[in-house]
């Protein structure tokens, strides 16, 4: 799915460039510190940005997620601290950065399947409420599936959205909810898969701490970490 340029000057091997991009993703190091074995850092950075602008990373994650297990879907968020080198000062809000109790932060929103593999991803400022992007992320909810989420998603409009999609929202009620709802604590136990997803992508230091000023670049790194999870799962399931 990577762009191919058959004519003109032969370009640097894609595998070497991808290995360099993944090295930056895993180590969290600046692009300038890229080892010489991966070639010039400018080549890796420029190709990473060029492919992001062309929508390559988004198309790859969408193609992989098309085979997700739609029986159960889970939605949650995770806070990420913004490094001082990634701060945009006057443009923080436009780049999905916001002030919260932990300082300057961003929030990763994710929908995963029953195996903890990502289906949809989004980014928002750290002080944004968890349900801010729920409508967008759950727009492709499959009929007959079960939606798992924590109390932060206990909203009538989310339950109505799931009902319209033909799904069942198994969400624990808030303490101030007066009307009783149907909730299964036993089925709710499976929600730990979304927590495991965040733990796995945060093993990549470029995701665990946000060093990128542009939200599009940081989201691309989150997508790359998710792509690696999908490819590892595909490899393990291959006989």
JSON list of C-alpha atoms in Angstrom, two decimals:
[
{"chain": "A", "resi": 1, "resn": "UNK", "atom": "CA", "xyz": [0.00, 0.00, 0.00]},
{"chain": "A", "resi": 2, "resn": "UNK", "atom": "CA", "xyz": [3.03, 2.29, -0.06]},
{"chain": "A", "resi": 3, "resn": "UNK", "atom": "CA", "xyz": [3.32, 4.70, -3.00]},
{"chain": "A", "resi": 4, "resn": "UNK", "atom": "CA", "xyz": [5.51, 3.38, -5.81]},
{"chain": "A", "resi": 5, "resn": "UNK", "atom": "CA", "xyz": [7.55, 5.51, -8.20]},
{"chain": "A", "resi": 6, "resn": "UNK", "atom": "CA", "xyz": [8.68, 3.24, -11.04]},
{"chain": "A", "resi": 7, "resn": "UNK", "atom": "CA", "xyz": [10.28, 6.01, -13.13]},
{"chain": "A", "resi": 8, "resn": "UNK", "atom": "CA", "xyz": [12.94, 8.57, -12.43]},
{"chain": "A", "resi": 9, "resn": "UNK", "atom": "CA", "xyz": [15.85, 8.41, -10.00]},
{"chain": "A", "resi": 10, "resn": "UNK", "atom": "CA", "xyz": [15.79, 5.20, -7.90]},
{"chain": "A", "resi": 11, "resn": "UNK", "atom": "CA", "xyz": [14.78, 6.11, -4.37]},
{"chain": "A", "resi": 12, "resn": "UNK", "atom": "CA", "xyz": [16.05, 4.80, -1.07]},
{"chain": "A", "resi": 13, "resn": "UNK", "atom": "CA", "xyz": [14.78, 1.33, -0.16]},
{"chain": "A", "resi": 14, "resn": "UNK", "atom": "CA", "xyz": [11.37, 1.55, 1.53]},
{"chain": "A", "resi": 15, "resn": "UNK", "atom": "CA", "xyz": [12.24, -1.16, 4.05]},
{"chain": "A", "resi": 16, "resn": "UNK", "atom": "CA", "xyz": [15.26, 0.78, 5.32]},
{"chain": "A", "resi": 17, "resn": "UNK", "atom": "CA", "xyz": [13.21, 3.98, 5.60]},
{"chain": "A", "resi": 18, "resn": "UNK", "atom": "CA", "xyz": [10.40, 2.17, 7.43]},
{"chain": "A", "resi": 19, "resn": "UNK", "atom": "CA", "xyz": [12.89, 0.65, 9.85]},
{"chain": "A", "resi": 20, "resn": "UNK", "atom": "CA", "xyz": [14.22, 4.14, 10.54]},
{"chain": "A", "resi": 21, "resn": "UNK", "atom": "CA", "xyz": [10.70, 5.48, 11.16]},
{"chain": "A", "resi": 22, "resn": "UNK", "atom": "CA", "xyz": [9.94, 2.58, 13.50]},
{"chain": "A", "resi": 23, "resn": "UNK", "atom": "CA", "xyz": [13.22, 3.20, 15.34]},
{"chain": "A", "resi": 24, "resn": "UNK", "atom": "CA", "xyz": [12.14, 6.78, 16.06]},
{"chain": "A", "resi": 25, "resn": "UNK", "atom": "CA", "xyz": [8.69, 5.52, 17.08]},
{"chain": "A", "resi": 26, "resn": "UNK", "atom": "CA", "xyz": [10.11, 2.97, 19.52]},
{"chain": "A", "resi": 27, "resn": "UNK", "atom": "CA", "xyz": [12.96, 5.05, 20.99]},
{"chain": "A", "resi": 28, "resn": "UNK", "atom": "CA", "xyz": [11.32, 8.48, 21.08]},
{"chain": "A", "resi": 29, "resn": "UNK", "atom": "CA", "xyz": [14.60, 10.02, 19.94]},
{"chain": "A", "resi": 30, "resn": "UNK", "atom": "CA", "xyz": [14.77, 13.18, 17.79]},
{"chain": "A", "resi": 31, "resn": "UNK", "atom": "CA", "xyz": [14.98, 12.62, 14.05]},
{"chain": "A", "resi": 32, "resn": "UNK", "atom": "CA", "xyz": [18.50, 14.06, 14.03]},
{"chain": "A", "resi": 33, "resn": "UNK", "atom": "CA", "xyz": [19.66, 11.20, 16.29]},
{"chain": "A", "resi": 34, "resn": "UNK", "atom": "CA", "xyz": [18.65, 8.53, 13.76]},
{"chain": "A", "resi": 35, "resn": "UNK", "atom": "CA", "xyz": [21.54, 6.02, 13.34]},
{"chain": "A", "resi": 36, "resn": "UNK", "atom": "CA", "xyz": [23.42, 6.19, 10.05]},
{"chain": "A", "resi": 37, "resn": "UNK", "atom": "CA", "xyz": [22.40, 2.59, 9.28]},
{"chain": "A", "resi": 38, "resn": "UNK", "atom": "CA", "xyz": [18.94, 3.88, 8.34]},
{"chain": "A", "resi": 39, "resn": "UNK", "atom": "CA", "xyz": [20.27, 6.51, 5.96]},
{"chain": "A", "resi": 40, "resn": "UNK", "atom": "CA", "xyz": [19.89, 10.31, 6.17]},
{"chain": "A", "resi": 41, "resn": "UNK", "atom": "CA", "xyz": [17.38, 11.35, 8.82]},
{"chain": "A", "resi": 42, "resn": "UNK", "atom": "CA", "xyz": [15.91, 13.90, 6.41]},
{"chain": "A", "resi": 43, "resn": "UNK", "atom": "CA", "xyz": [14.92, 11.07, 4.05]},
{"chain": "A", "resi": 44, "resn": "UNK", "atom": "CA", "xyz": [13.08, 9.18, 6.79]},
{"chain": "A", "resi": 45, "resn": "UNK", "atom": "CA", "xyz": [11.38, 12.30, 8.15]},
{"chain": "A", "resi": 46, "resn": "UNK", "atom": "CA", "xyz": [10.36, 13.64, 4.74]},
{"chain": "A", "resi": 47, "resn": "UNK", "atom": "CA", "xyz": [8.93, 10.31, 3.65]},
{"chain": "A", "resi": 48, "resn": "UNK", "atom": "CA", "xyz": [7.08, 9.91, 6.98]},
{"chain": "A", "resi": 49, "resn": "UNK", "atom": "CA", "xyz": [5.45, 13.32, 6.51]},
{"chain": "A", "resi": 50, "resn": "UNK", "atom": "CA", "xyz": [4.83, 12.84, 2.78]},
{"chain": "A", "resi": 51, "resn": "UNK", "atom": "CA", "xyz": [3.07, 9.52, 3.34]},
{"chain": "A", "resi": 52, "resn": "UNK", "atom": "CA", "xyz": [1.07, 11.05, 6.19]},
{"chain": "A", "resi": 53, "resn": "UNK", "atom": "CA", "xyz": [-0.12, 13.87, 3.94]},
{"chain": "A", "resi": 54, "resn": "UNK", "atom": "CA", "xyz": [-1.04, 11.33, 1.26]},
{"chain": "A", "resi": 55, "resn": "UNK", "atom": "CA", "xyz": [-3.13, 9.42, 3.79]},
{"chain": "A", "resi": 56, "resn": "UNK", "atom": "CA", "xyz": [-1.02, 6.26, 3.58]},
{"chain": "A", "resi": 57, "resn": "UNK", "atom": "CA", "xyz": [-0.99, 5.53, 7.31]},
{"chain": "A", "resi": 58, "resn": "UNK", "atom": "CA", "xyz": [-4.75, 6.08, 7.58]},
{"chain": "A", "resi": 59, "resn": "UNK", "atom": "CA", "xyz": [-5.46, 3.78, 4.63]},
{"chain": "A", "resi": 60, "resn": "UNK", "atom": "CA", "xyz": [-3.26, 1.01, 6.07]},
{"chain": "A", "resi": 61, "resn": "UNK", "atom": "CA", "xyz": [-4.92, 1.09, 9.50]},
{"chain": "A", "resi": 62, "resn": "UNK", "atom": "CA", "xyz": [-8.39, 1.19, 7.88]},
{"chain": "A", "resi": 63, "resn": "UNK", "atom": "CA", "xyz": [-7.55, -1.79, 5.67]},
{"chain": "A", "resi": 64, "resn": "UNK", "atom": "CA", "xyz": [-6.27, -3.80, 8.63]},
{"chain": "A", "resi": 65, "resn": "UNK", "atom": "CA", "xyz": [-9.17, -2.81, 10.89]},
{"chain": "A", "resi": 66, "resn": "UNK", "atom": "CA", "xyz": [-11.69, -3.93, 8.27]},
{"chain": "A", "resi": 67, "resn": "UNK", "atom": "CA", "xyz": [-11.15, -7.49, 9.53]},
{"chain": "A", "resi": 68, "resn": "UNK", "atom": "CA", "xyz": [-11.87, -6.65, 13.17]},
{"chain": "A", "resi": 69, "resn": "UNK", "atom": "CA", "xyz": [-14.10, -8.73, 15.42]},
{"chain": "A", "resi": 70, "resn": "UNK", "atom": "CA", "xyz": [-17.36, -6.72, 15.47]},
{"chain": "A", "resi": 71, "resn": "UNK", "atom": "CA", "xyz": [-19.04, -8.81, 18.19]},
{"chain": "A", "resi": 72, "resn": "UNK", "atom": "CA", "xyz": [-17.63, -6.57, 20.94]},
{"chain": "A", "resi": 73, "resn": "UNK", "atom": "CA", "xyz": [-16.31, -3.03, 20.68]},
{"chain": "A", "resi": 74, "resn": "UNK", "atom": "CA", "xyz": [-14.81, -0.95, 23.48]},
{"chain": "A", "resi": 75, "resn": "UNK", "atom": "CA", "xyz": [-14.19, 2.78, 23.65]},
{"chain": "A", "resi": 76, "resn": "UNK", "atom": "CA", "xyz": [-11.90, 4.66, 26.02]},
{"chain": "A", "resi": 77, "resn": "UNK", "atom": "CA", "xyz": [-9.33, 7.46, 26.23]},
{"chain": "A", "resi": 78, "resn": "UNK", "atom": "CA", "xyz": [-5.81, 7.89, 27.56]},
{"chain": "A", "resi": 79, "resn": "UNK", "atom": "CA", "xyz": [-3.95, 11.04, 28.62]},
{"chain": "A", "resi": 80, "resn": "UNK", "atom": "CA", "xyz": [-0.48, 11.80, 27.23]},
{"chain": "A", "resi": 81, "resn": "UNK", "atom": "CA", "xyz": [1.89, 14.46, 28.54]},
{"chain": "A", "resi": 82, "resn": "UNK", "atom": "CA", "xyz": [3.22, 16.96, 26.01]},
{"chain": "A", "resi": 83, "resn": "UNK", "atom": "CA", "xyz": [6.98, 17.48, 26.13]},
{"chain": "A", "resi": 84, "resn": "UNK", "atom": "CA", "xyz": [8.21, 21.06, 26.32]},
{"chain": "A", "resi": 85, "resn": "UNK", "atom": "CA", "xyz": [9.74, 20.69, 22.84]},
{"chain": "A", "resi": 86, "resn": "UNK", "atom": "CA", "xyz": [6.29, 19.86, 21.44]},
{"chain": "A", "resi": 87, "resn": "UNK", "atom": "CA", "xyz": [4.46, 22.84, 22.93]},
{"chain": "A", "resi": 88, "resn": "UNK", "atom": "CA", "xyz": [2.96, 25.25, 20.39]},
{"chain": "A", "resi": 89, "resn": "UNK", "atom": "CA", "xyz": [2.29, 28.08, 22.87]},
{"chain": "A", "resi": 90, "resn": "UNK", "atom": "CA", "xyz": [-0.43, 30.21, 21.18]},
{"chain": "A", "resi": 91, "resn": "UNK", "atom": "CA", "xyz": [-1.67, 27.39, 18.91]},
{"chain": "A", "resi": 92, "resn": "UNK", "atom": "CA", "xyz": [-2.09, 24.66, 21.51]},
{"chain": "A", "resi": 93, "resn": "UNK", "atom": "CA", "xyz": [-5.85, 24.28, 21.06]},
{"chain": "A", "resi": 94, "resn": "UNK", "atom": "CA", "xyz": [-5.55, 23.92, 17.30]},
{"chain": "A", "resi": 95, "resn": "UNK", "atom": "CA", "xyz": [-2.98, 21.16, 17.74]},
{"chain": "A", "resi": 96, "resn": "UNK", "atom": "CA", "xyz": [-5.06, 19.10, 20.23]},
{"chain": "A", "resi": 97, "resn": "UNK", "atom": "CA", "xyz": [-3.16, 20.31, 23.30]},
{"chain": "A", "resi": 98, "resn": "UNK", "atom": "CA", "xyz": [-4.84, 21.58, 26.42]},
{"chain": "A", "resi": 99, "resn": "UNK", "atom": "CA", "xyz": [-4.26, 22.44, 30.05]},
{"chain": "A", "resi": 100, "resn": "UNK", "atom": "CA", "xyz": [-5.42, 19.86, 32.56]},
{"chain": "A", "resi": 101, "resn": "UNK", "atom": "CA", "xyz": [-4.46, 18.81, 36.08]},
{"chain": "A", "resi": 102, "resn": "UNK", "atom": "CA", "xyz": [-1.32, 17.15, 34.68]},
{"chain": "A", "resi": 103, "resn": "UNK", "atom": "CA", "xyz": [-0.17, 20.22, 32.77]},
{"chain": "A", "resi": 104, "resn": "UNK", "atom": "CA", "xyz": [-0.10, 20.44, 28.97]},
{"chain": "A", "resi": 105, "resn": "UNK", "atom": "CA", "xyz": [-1.64, 17.21, 27.68]},
{"chain": "A", "resi": 106, "resn": "UNK", "atom": "CA", "xyz": [-3.34, 15.49, 24.76]},
{"chain": "A", "resi": 107, "resn": "UNK", "atom": "CA", "xyz": [-5.94, 12.74, 24.87]},
{"chain": "A", "resi": 108, "resn": "UNK", "atom": "CA", "xyz": [-6.02, 9.66, 22.64]},
{"chain": "A", "resi": 109, "resn": "UNK", "atom": "CA", "xyz": [-9.50, 8.33, 21.86]},
{"chain": "A", "resi": 110, "resn": "UNK", "atom": "CA", "xyz": [-9.74, 4.73, 20.64]},
{"chain": "A", "resi": 111, "resn": "UNK", "atom": "CA", "xyz": [-12.28, 2.07, 19.74]},
{"chain": "A", "resi": 112, "resn": "UNK", "atom": "CA", "xyz": [-10.93, -1.49, 19.89]},
{"chain": "A", "resi": 113, "resn": "UNK", "atom": "CA", "xyz": [-12.38, -4.93, 19.21]},
{"chain": "A", "resi": 114, "resn": "UNK", "atom": "CA", "xyz": [-12.61, -7.94, 21.53]},
{"chain": "A", "resi": 115, "resn": "UNK", "atom": "CA", "xyz": [-8.92, -8.74, 20.87]},
{"chain": "A", "resi": 116, "resn": "UNK", "atom": "CA", "xyz": [-7.76, -5.27, 21.89]},
{"chain": "A", "resi": 117, "resn": "UNK", "atom": "CA", "xyz": [-6.92, -4.29, 18.31]},
{"chain": "A", "resi": 118, "resn": "UNK", "atom": "CA", "xyz": [-7.72, -0.70, 17.26]},
{"chain": "A", "resi": 119, "resn": "UNK", "atom": "CA", "xyz": [-10.65, 0.01, 14.98]},
{"chain": "A", "resi": 120, "resn": "UNK", "atom": "CA", "xyz": [-10.77, 3.83, 15.07]},
{"chain": "A", "resi": 121, "resn": "UNK", "atom": "CA", "xyz": [-8.47, 6.48, 16.54]},
{"chain": "A", "resi": 122, "resn": "UNK", "atom": "CA", "xyz": [-8.73, 10.21, 17.25]},
{"chain": "A", "resi": 123, "resn": "UNK", "atom": "CA", "xyz": [-6.99, 12.99, 19.18]},
{"chain": "A", "resi": 124, "resn": "UNK", "atom": "CA", "xyz": [-8.27, 15.86, 21.33]},
{"chain": "A", "resi": 125, "resn": "UNK", "atom": "CA", "xyz": [-6.94, 18.34, 23.92]},
{"chain": "A", "resi": 126, "resn": "UNK", "atom": "CA", "xyz": [-6.26, 16.80, 27.32]},
{"chain": "A", "resi": 127, "resn": "UNK", "atom": "CA", "xyz": [-9.03, 18.68, 29.14]},
{"chain": "A", "resi": 128, "resn": "UNK", "atom": "CA", "xyz": [-11.73, 17.54, 26.69]},
{"chain": "A", "resi": 129, "resn": "UNK", "atom": "CA", "xyz": [-14.40, 15.22, 28.06]},
{"chain": "A", "resi": 130, "resn": "UNK", "atom": "CA", "xyz": [-14.19, 11.55, 27.09]},
{"chain": "A", "resi": 131, "resn": "UNK", "atom": "CA", "xyz": [-17.50, 11.66, 25.16]},
{"chain": "A", "resi": 132, "resn": "UNK", "atom": "CA", "xyz": [-16.44, 14.59, 22.99]},
{"chain": "A", "resi": 133, "resn": "UNK", "atom": "CA", "xyz": [-15.52, 12.38, 20.02]},
{"chain": "A", "resi": 134, "resn": "UNK", "atom": "CA", "xyz": [-17.70, 9.39, 20.92]},
{"chain": "A", "resi": 135, "resn": "UNK", "atom": "CA", "xyz": [-20.29, 10.16, 18.24]},
{"chain": "A", "resi": 136, "resn": "UNK", "atom": "CA", "xyz": [-17.65, 10.24, 15.50]},
{"chain": "A", "resi": 137, "resn": "UNK", "atom": "CA", "xyz": [-15.84, 7.12, 16.69]},
{"chain": "A", "resi": 138, "resn": "UNK", "atom": "CA", "xyz": [-19.03, 5.07, 17.13]},
{"chain": "A", "resi": 139, "resn": "UNK", "atom": "CA", "xyz": [-20.58, 6.07, 13.80]},
{"chain": "A", "resi": 140, "resn": "UNK", "atom": "CA", "xyz": [-19.56, 2.71, 12.29]},
{"chain": "A", "resi": 141, "resn": "UNK", "atom": "CA", "xyz": [-20.87, 0.59, 15.16]},
{"chain": "A", "resi": 142, "resn": "UNK", "atom": "CA", "xyz": [-22.04, -2.76, 13.77]},
{"chain": "A", "resi": 143, "resn": "UNK", "atom": "CA", "xyz": [-25.52, -4.14, 14.28]},
{"chain": "A", "resi": 144, "resn": "UNK", "atom": "CA", "xyz": [-25.67, -6.94, 16.86]},
{"chain": "A", "resi": 145, "resn": "UNK", "atom": "CA", "xyz": [-22.46, -5.87, 18.60]},
{"chain": "A", "resi": 146, "resn": "UNK", "atom": "CA", "xyz": [-21.96, -5.01, 22.26]},
{"chain": "A", "resi": 147, "resn": "UNK", "atom": "CA", "xyz": [-20.42, -1.69, 23.28]},
{"chain": "A", "resi": 148, "resn": "UNK", "atom": "CA", "xyz": [-18.32, -1.63, 26.46]},
{"chain": "A", "resi": 149, "resn": "UNK", "atom": "CA", "xyz": [-17.31, 1.64, 28.12]},
{"chain": "A", "resi": 150, "resn": "UNK", "atom": "CA", "xyz": [-16.71, 3.03, 31.59]},
{"chain": "A", "resi": 151, "resn": "UNK", "atom": "CA", "xyz": [-18.98, 5.37, 33.56]},
{"chain": "A", "resi": 152, "resn": "UNK", "atom": "CA", "xyz": [-17.64, 8.39, 31.73]},
{"chain": "A", "resi": 153, "resn": "UNK", "atom": "CA", "xyz": [-19.70, 7.30, 28.71]},
{"chain": "A", "resi": 154, "resn": "UNK", "atom": "CA", "xyz": [-22.93, 6.84, 30.65]},
{"chain": "A", "resi": 155, "resn": "UNK", "atom": "CA", "xyz": [-25.00, 9.27, 28.60]},
{"chain": "A", "resi": 156, "resn": "UNK", "atom": "CA", "xyz": [-28.50, 8.82, 27.21]},
{"chain": "A", "resi": 157, "resn": "UNK", "atom": "CA", "xyz": [-27.49, 9.95, 23.73]},
{"chain": "A", "resi": 158, "resn": "UNK", "atom": "CA", "xyz": [-24.72, 7.31, 23.57]},
{"chain": "A", "resi": 159, "resn": "UNK", "atom": "CA", "xyz": [-27.18, 4.57, 24.55]},
{"chain": "A", "resi": 160, "resn": "UNK", "atom": "CA", "xyz": [-29.66, 5.87, 21.96]},
{"chain": "A", "resi": 161, "resn": "UNK", "atom": "CA", "xyz": [-26.91, 5.93, 19.30]},
{"chain": "A", "resi": 162, "resn": "UNK", "atom": "CA", "xyz": [-26.02, 2.31, 20.07]},
{"chain": "A", "resi": 163, "resn": "UNK", "atom": "CA", "xyz": [-29.69, 1.35, 19.92]},
{"chain": "A", "resi": 164, "resn": "UNK", "atom": "CA", "xyz": [-30.13, 3.02, 16.52]},
{"chain": "A", "resi": 165, "resn": "UNK", "atom": "CA", "xyz": [-27.12, 1.05, 15.26]},
{"chain": "A", "resi": 166, "resn": "UNK", "atom": "CA", "xyz": [-28.66, -2.18, 16.53]},
{"chain": "A", "resi": 167, "resn": "UNK", "atom": "CA", "xyz": [-26.03, -2.59, 19.28]},
{"chain": "A", "resi": 168, "resn": "UNK", "atom": "CA", "xyz": [-26.28, -2.93, 23.07]},
{"chain": "A", "resi": 169, "resn": "UNK", "atom": "CA", "xyz": [-24.40, -0.49, 25.31]},
{"chain": "A", "resi": 170, "resn": "UNK", "atom": "CA", "xyz": [-23.14, -2.31, 28.41]},
{"chain": "A", "resi": 171, "resn": "UNK", "atom": "CA", "xyz": [-22.05, 0.72, 30.43]},
{"chain": "A", "resi": 172, "resn": "UNK", "atom": "CA", "xyz": [-22.11, 0.94, 34.25]},
{"chain": "A", "resi": 173, "resn": "UNK", "atom": "CA", "xyz": [-24.56, 3.62, 35.45]},
{"chain": "A", "resi": 174, "resn": "UNK", "atom": "CA", "xyz": [-23.42, 6.73, 37.26]},
{"chain": "A", "resi": 175, "resn": "UNK", "atom": "CA", "xyz": [-24.31, 7.11, 40.92]},
{"chain": "A", "resi": 176, "resn": "UNK", "atom": "CA", "xyz": [-26.71, 9.97, 40.16]},
{"chain": "A", "resi": 177, "resn": "UNK", "atom": "CA", "xyz": [-28.75, 8.04, 37.56]},
{"chain": "A", "resi": 178, "resn": "UNK", "atom": "CA", "xyz": [-32.31, 7.64, 38.78]},
{"chain": "A", "resi": 179, "resn": "UNK", "atom": "CA", "xyz": [-33.80, 5.27, 36.21]},
{"chain": "A", "resi": 180, "resn": "UNK", "atom": "CA", "xyz": [-32.53, 1.64, 36.31]},
{"chain": "A", "resi": 181, "resn": "UNK", "atom": "CA", "xyz": [-30.71, 0.26, 33.27]},
{"chain": "A", "resi": 182, "resn": "UNK", "atom": "CA", "xyz": [-29.62, -3.18, 32.09]},
{"chain": "A", "resi": 183, "resn": "UNK", "atom": "CA", "xyz": [-25.95, -3.79, 32.93]},
{"chain": "A", "resi": 184, "resn": "UNK", "atom": "CA", "xyz": [-23.86, -6.98, 33.14]},
{"chain": "A", "resi": 185, "resn": "UNK", "atom": "CA", "xyz": [-20.79, -6.79, 35.42]},
{"chain": "A", "resi": 186, "resn": "UNK", "atom": "CA", "xyz": [-19.65, -10.18, 34.10]},
{"chain": "A", "resi": 187, "resn": "UNK", "atom": "CA", "xyz": [-19.49, -9.04, 30.46]},
{"chain": "A", "resi": 188, "resn": "UNK", "atom": "CA", "xyz": [-17.97, -5.73, 31.56]},
{"chain": "A", "resi": 189, "resn": "UNK", "atom": "CA", "xyz": [-14.81, -7.57, 32.66]},
{"chain": "A", "resi": 190, "resn": "UNK", "atom": "CA", "xyz": [-13.71, -7.85, 29.03]},
{"chain": "A", "resi": 191, "resn": "UNK", "atom": "CA", "xyz": [-13.22, -4.06, 28.91]},
{"chain": "A", "resi": 192, "resn": "UNK", "atom": "CA", "xyz": [-9.65, -4.49, 30.15]},
{"chain": "A", "resi": 193, "resn": "UNK", "atom": "CA", "xyz": [-8.68, -5.13, 26.52]},
{"chain": "A", "resi": 194, "resn": "UNK", "atom": "CA", "xyz": [-8.86, -1.44, 25.71]},
{"chain": "A", "resi": 195, "resn": "UNK", "atom": "CA", "xyz": [-6.62, -0.67, 28.70]},
{"chain": "A", "resi": 196, "resn": "UNK", "atom": "CA", "xyz": [-4.14, -3.26, 27.43]},
{"chain": "A", "resi": 197, "resn": "UNK", "atom": "CA", "xyz": [-4.21, -1.59, 24.02]},
{"chain": "A", "resi": 198, "resn": "UNK", "atom": "CA", "xyz": [-3.10, 1.73, 25.49]},
{"chain": "A", "resi": 199, "resn": "UNK", "atom": "CA", "xyz": [-0.40, -0.01, 27.52]},
{"chain": "A", "resi": 200, "resn": "UNK", "atom": "CA", "xyz": [0.98, -1.69, 24.40]},
{"chain": "A", "resi": 201, "resn": "UNK", "atom": "CA", "xyz": [1.12, 1.38, 22.18]},
{"chain": "A", "resi": 202, "resn": "UNK", "atom": "CA", "xyz": [2.73, 3.36, 25.02]},
{"chain": "A", "resi": 203, "resn": "UNK", "atom": "CA", "xyz": [5.65, 0.96, 24.95]},
{"chain": "A", "resi": 204, "resn": "UNK", "atom": "CA", "xyz": [6.61, 3.17, 22.00]},
{"chain": "A", "resi": 205, "resn": "UNK", "atom": "CA", "xyz": [8.15, 6.23, 23.64]},
{"chain": "A", "resi": 206, "resn": "UNK", "atom": "CA", "xyz": [7.11, 8.48, 20.77]},
{"chain": "A", "resi": 207, "resn": "UNK", "atom": "CA", "xyz": [3.50, 7.72, 21.77]},
{"chain": "A", "resi": 208, "resn": "UNK", "atom": "CA", "xyz": [3.94, 7.63, 25.57]},
{"chain": "A", "resi": 209, "resn": "UNK", "atom": "CA", "xyz": [5.19, 11.25, 25.48]},
{"chain": "A", "resi": 210, "resn": "UNK", "atom": "CA", "xyz": [4.15, 13.70, 22.81]},
{"chain": "A", "resi": 211, "resn": "UNK", "atom": "CA", "xyz": [7.18, 15.35, 21.23]},
{"chain": "A", "resi": 212, "resn": "UNK", "atom": "CA", "xyz": [5.43, 16.45, 18.01]},
{"chain": "A", "resi": 213, "resn": "UNK", "atom": "CA", "xyz": [4.05, 19.95, 17.69]},
{"chain": "A", "resi": 214, "resn": "UNK", "atom": "CA", "xyz": [1.63, 19.00, 14.92]},
{"chain": "A", "resi": 215, "resn": "UNK", "atom": "CA", "xyz": [-1.34, 16.88, 15.97]},
{"chain": "A", "resi": 216, "resn": "UNK", "atom": "CA", "xyz": [-1.34, 15.19, 12.56]},
{"chain": "A", "resi": 217, "resn": "UNK", "atom": "CA", "xyz": [2.22, 13.93, 13.04]},
{"chain": "A", "resi": 218, "resn": "UNK", "atom": "CA", "xyz": [1.54, 12.66, 16.55]},
{"chain": "A", "resi": 219, "resn": "UNK", "atom": "CA", "xyz": [-1.64, 10.86, 15.43]},
{"chain": "A", "resi": 220, "resn": "UNK", "atom": "CA", "xyz": [0.39, 9.30, 12.61]},
{"chain": "A", "resi": 221, "resn": "UNK", "atom": "CA", "xyz": [2.77, 7.81, 15.19]},
{"chain": "A", "resi": 222, "resn": "UNK", "atom": "CA", "xyz": [-0.23, 6.43, 17.12]},
{"chain": "A", "resi": 223, "resn": "UNK", "atom": "CA", "xyz": [-1.46, 4.89, 13.87]},
{"chain": "A", "resi": 224, "resn": "UNK", "atom": "CA", "xyz": [1.98, 3.37, 13.21]},
{"chain": "A", "resi": 225, "resn": "UNK", "atom": "CA", "xyz": [2.06, 1.79, 16.67]},
{"chain": "A", "resi": 226, "resn": "UNK", "atom": "CA", "xyz": [-1.44, 0.41, 16.00]},
{"chain": "A", "resi": 227, "resn": "UNK", "atom": "CA", "xyz": [-0.39, -0.94, 12.61]},
{"chain": "A", "resi": 228, "resn": "UNK", "atom": "CA", "xyz": [2.40, -2.91, 14.28]},
{"chain": "A", "resi": 229, "resn": "UNK", "atom": "CA", "xyz": [-0.12, -4.46, 16.67]},
{"chain": "A", "resi": 230, "resn": "UNK", "atom": "CA", "xyz": [-2.32, -5.53, 13.78]},
{"chain": "A", "resi": 231, "resn": "UNK", "atom": "CA", "xyz": [0.59, -6.98, 11.80]},
{"chain": "A", "resi": 232, "resn": "UNK", "atom": "CA", "xyz": [1.85, -8.91, 14.85]},
{"chain": "A", "resi": 233, "resn": "UNK", "atom": "CA", "xyz": [-1.64, -10.34, 15.41]},
{"chain": "A", "resi": 234, "resn": "UNK", "atom": "CA", "xyz": [-1.89, -11.34, 11.73]},
{"chain": "A", "resi": 235, "resn": "UNK", "atom": "CA", "xyz": [1.52, -13.00, 11.91]},
{"chain": "A", "resi": 236, "resn": "UNK", "atom": "CA", "xyz": [0.61, -14.98, 15.05]},
{"chain": "A", "resi": 237, "resn": "UNK", "atom": "CA", "xyz": [-2.66, -16.20, 13.51]},
{"chain": "A", "resi": 238, "resn": "UNK", "atom": "CA", "xyz": [-0.96, -17.41, 10.31]},
{"chain": "A", "resi": 239, "resn": "UNK", "atom": "CA", "xyz": [-0.51, -21.21, 10.36]}
]
